[in-house]
Every structure is written in structure tokens, then in C-alpha cells.
Amino acid sequence: QVQLVESGGGSVQAGGSLRLSCAASGLYIYGPYCMGWFRQAPGKEREGVAAIDKTGSIRYADSVKGRFTISKDNAKNILYLQMNSLQSEDSAMYYCAAYLSWGPCSRDFQSPYKYWGQGTQVTVSS
């Protein structure tokens, strides 16, 4: 049974940083999976933030390029999202997700992510 458990969310002032973690069990993140981070703010649609594939190829949403960094620790089986220069618009529930893929992650984050975590809240105050 696959489980993805996010942690690291919290409240931070604008300009600050947070690092989110996603601990995976039931799958190996170094395997043929696309691992992604998504977020959803109240009243808004869920949006893809960043994704990393089996080869380490990475995609970012334009809104976070240069500020967020996705990475994975294969030995620990943990996916990370380092978030710097946080803005109030980054406030949302952040979710870790995964789907089986031997190729690159979808460009528009629309592929059928099968496995989802429960989310971790990020609140940025201005």
C-alpha cells in the first residue's frame, strides 16, 4: 500500500523560507515514478508546482521558478520542496503526489497522479 506523508508546513512571513518533506512508503521514489508537488488555496483550483521524474528531470510552474526547488533523497525515500522568497500568494495546502512513469513528467502537471498525500498547510503573512 502506497503512502505519502507530507510535513514541514507552517506559518512564515513574506520573504521567508520553508522546506516541505514527503515521506514515501510502498514505492521507491528512485523507481519509475513521477513525483510532484501540488497546492490548493481556498476557492482556487489545485495547481501543479513542481515535478521530478526518474532521471531527475524537473519541471516547475512559472509562478515558482527561481524560488522553489524540488529534490529527492533516494536513500531516505523522501521528496522535498525547498521554498524560498515566499509570498502571500504561496499560501495554500501543499500536496505530494506520484504516478508510475518511465518517461518525463507531464509538462502541464495534468497526468493522472495516482497517489496523494494528505497535505501540509503553508501560510505566508505579508
mmCIF file of C-alpha atoms in Angstrom:
data_model
loop_
_atom_site.group_PDB
_atom_site.id
_atom_site.type_symbol
_atom_site.label_atom_id
_atom_site.label_comp_id
_atom_site.label_asym_id
_atom_site.label_seq_id
_atom_site.Cartn_x
_atom_site.Cartn_y
_atom_site.Cartn_z
ATOM 1 C CA GLN A 1 0.000 0.000 0.000
ATOM 2 C CA VAL A 2 1.446 3.339 -1.077
ATOM 3 C CA GLN A 3 1.513 6.151 1.441
ATOM 4 C CA LEU A 4 2.786 9.672 1.006
ATOM 5 C CA VAL A 5 3.089 11.754 4.156
ATOM 6 C CA GLU A 6 3.876 15.459 3.928
ATOM 7 C CA SER A 7 5.387 17.568 6.666
ATOM 8 C CA GLY A 8 7.176 20.859 7.107
ATOM 9 C CA GLY A 9 4.359 23.281 6.542
ATOM 10 C CA GLY A 10 3.725 26.216 8.822
ATOM 11 C CA SER A 11 3.384 29.948 9.080
ATOM 12 C CA VAL A 12 6.084 32.256 7.813
ATOM 13 C CA GLN A 13 6.443 35.913 6.947
ATOM 14 C CA ALA A 14 6.776 37.043 3.386
ATOM 15 C CA GLY A 15 10.329 36.622 2.180
ATOM 16 C CA GLY A 16 10.886 33.636 4.414
ATOM 17 C CA SER A 17 11.589 30.019 3.607
ATOM 18 C CA LEU A 18 10.158 26.592 4.337
ATOM 19 C CA ARG A 19 11.160 23.092 3.337
ATOM 20 C CA LEU A 20 8.425 20.563 2.790
ATOM 21 C CA SER A 21 9.079 16.847 3.013
ATOM 22 C CA CYS A 22 7.152 13.921 1.610
ATOM 23 C CA ALA A 23 7.996 10.555 3.101
ATOM 24 C CA ALA A 24 7.040 7.721 0.792
ATOM 25 C CA SER A 25 6.264 4.140 1.659
ATOM 26 C CA GLY A 26 5.051 1.358 -0.591
ATOM 27 C CA LEU A 27 7.010 2.791 -3.512
ATOM 28 C CA TYR A 28 10.618 3.709 -4.139
ATOM 29 C CA ILE A 29 10.953 7.278 -5.341
ATOM 30 C CA TYR A 30 14.065 6.342 -7.321
ATOM 31 C CA GLY A 31 11.893 3.957 -9.296
ATOM 32 C CA PRO A 32 9.793 4.717 -12.373
ATOM 33 C CA TYR A 33 7.645 7.394 -10.816
ATOM 34 C CA CYS A 34 6.916 10.982 -11.474
ATOM 35 C CA MET A 35 6.891 12.721 -8.102
ATOM 36 C CA GLY A 36 5.156 16.051 -7.840
ATOM 37 C CA TRP A 37 4.119 18.842 -5.543
ATOM 38 C CA PHE A 38 0.746 20.498 -5.908
ATOM 39 C CA ARG A 39 -1.034 23.209 -3.985
ATOM 40 C CA GLN A 40 -4.566 24.397 -3.494
ATOM 41 C CA ALA A 41 -5.678 27.628 -1.920
ATOM 42 C CA PRO A 42 -9.235 28.164 -0.671
ATOM 43 C CA GLY A 43 -11.586 28.875 -3.547
ATOM 44 C CA LYS A 44 -8.940 28.103 -6.156
ATOM 45 C CA GLU A 45 -8.206 25.124 -8.345
ATOM 46 C CA ARG A 46 -5.380 22.790 -7.498
ATOM 47 C CA GLU A 47 -2.217 23.665 -9.377
ATOM 48 C CA GLY A 48 0.989 21.849 -10.062
ATOM 49 C CA VAL A 49 4.074 23.392 -8.507
ATOM 50 C CA ALA A 50 6.992 21.127 -9.353
ATOM 51 C CA ALA A 51 7.673 17.609 -10.549
ATOM 52 C CA ILE A 52 10.680 15.346 -10.886
ATOM 53 C CA ASP A 53 10.964 12.166 -12.881
ATOM 54 C CA LYS A 54 13.026 9.008 -12.596
ATOM 55 C CA THR A 55 16.023 10.575 -14.312
ATOM 56 C CA GLY A 56 15.924 13.693 -12.172
ATOM 57 C CA SER A 57 14.484 15.876 -14.882
ATOM 58 C CA ILE A 58 12.472 18.666 -13.277
ATOM 59 C CA ARG A 59 9.554 20.867 -14.215
ATOM 60 C CA TYR A 60 8.342 23.967 -12.356
ATOM 61 C CA ALA A 61 5.283 26.118 -12.580
ATOM 62 C CA ASP A 62 6.205 29.570 -13.880
ATOM 63 C CA SER A 63 4.991 31.140 -10.646
ATOM 64 C CA VAL A 64 7.651 29.394 -8.562
ATOM 65 C CA LYS A 65 10.631 29.228 -10.908
ATOM 66 C CA GLY A 66 13.743 30.588 -9.262
ATOM 67 C CA ARG A 67 12.185 30.399 -5.793
ATOM 68 C CA PHE A 68 11.259 26.757 -5.264
ATOM 69 C CA THR A 69 13.467 23.705 -5.634
ATOM 70 C CA ILE A 70 12.260 20.121 -5.812
ATOM 71 C CA SER A 71 14.632 17.342 -4.897
ATOM 72 C CA LYS A 72 14.616 13.796 -3.672
ATOM 73 C CA ASP A 73 16.722 11.748 -1.301
ATOM 74 C CA ASN A 74 16.606 8.260 -2.732
ATOM 75 C CA ALA A 75 18.305 6.713 0.280
ATOM 76 C CA LYS A 76 15.702 8.130 2.648
ATOM 77 C CA ASN A 77 12.855 7.757 0.143
ATOM 78 C CA ILE A 78 11.849 11.369 0.753
ATOM 79 C CA LEU A 79 10.790 14.059 -1.674
ATOM 80 C CA TYR A 80 11.491 17.693 -0.778
ATOM 81 C CA LEU A 81 10.300 21.105 -1.789
ATOM 82 C CA GLN A 82 12.533 23.964 -0.722
ATOM 83 C CA MET A 83 10.553 27.187 -0.864
ATOM 84 C CA ASN A 84 12.383 30.499 -0.693
ATOM 85 C CA SER A 85 11.247 34.094 -1.038
ATOM 86 C CA LEU A 86 7.754 33.073 -0.056
ATOM 87 C CA GLN A 87 4.905 35.386 -0.949
ATOM 88 C CA SER A 88 1.363 35.634 0.339
ATOM 89 C CA GLU A 89 0.187 34.099 -2.941
ATOM 90 C CA ASP A 90 2.051 30.920 -1.997
ATOM 91 C CA SER A 91 -0.312 30.296 0.919
ATOM 92 C CA ALA A 92 -2.102 27.020 0.286
ATOM 93 C CA MET A 93 -2.378 23.393 1.223
ATOM 94 C CA TYR A 94 0.541 21.598 -0.370
ATOM 95 C CA TYR A 95 0.255 18.017 -1.533
ATOM 96 C CA CYS A 96 2.768 15.412 -2.595
ATOM 97 C CA ALA A 97 1.698 13.094 -5.397
ATOM 98 C CA ALA A 98 3.075 10.331 -7.602
ATOM 99 C CA TYR A 99 2.273 8.246 -10.631
ATOM 100 C CA LEU A 100 4.020 5.452 -12.456
ATOM 101 C CA SER A 101 6.028 6.790 -15.377
ATOM 102 C CA TRP A 102 9.115 5.635 -17.268
ATOM 103 C CA GLY A 103 9.250 8.911 -19.145
ATOM 104 C CA PRO A 104 9.314 12.596 -18.240
ATOM 105 C CA CYS A 105 6.633 14.143 -16.087
ATOM 106 C CA SER A 106 3.830 15.836 -17.947
ATOM 107 C CA ARG A 107 4.569 19.409 -18.909
ATOM 108 C CA ASP A 108 1.269 20.745 -17.622
ATOM 109 C CA PHE A 109 1.001 18.617 -14.461
ATOM 110 C CA GLN A 110 -2.213 17.109 -15.840
ATOM 111 C CA SER A 111 -1.172 13.474 -15.911
ATOM 112 C CA PRO A 112 -3.107 11.066 -13.711
ATOM 113 C CA TYR A 113 -1.305 11.287 -10.432
ATOM 114 C CA LYS A 114 -2.491 8.173 -8.662
ATOM 115 C CA TYR A 115 -1.069 8.519 -5.194
ATOM 116 C CA TRP A 116 -1.646 11.548 -2.980
ATOM 117 C CA GLY A 117 -0.658 12.645 0.483
ATOM 118 C CA GLN A 118 -2.940 14.305 2.988
ATOM 119 C CA GLY A 119 -1.354 17.723 2.594
ATOM 120 C CA THR A 120 0.508 20.218 4.727
ATOM 121 C CA GLN A 121 -0.597 23.820 5.204
ATOM 122 C CA VAL A 122 1.629 26.735 4.266
ATOM 123 C CA THR A 123 0.607 30.212 5.354
ATOM 124 C CA VAL A 124 2.604 33.267 4.346
ATOM 125 C CA SER A 125 1.799 36.551 6.020
ATOM 126 C CA SER A 126 2.695 39.878 4.479
#
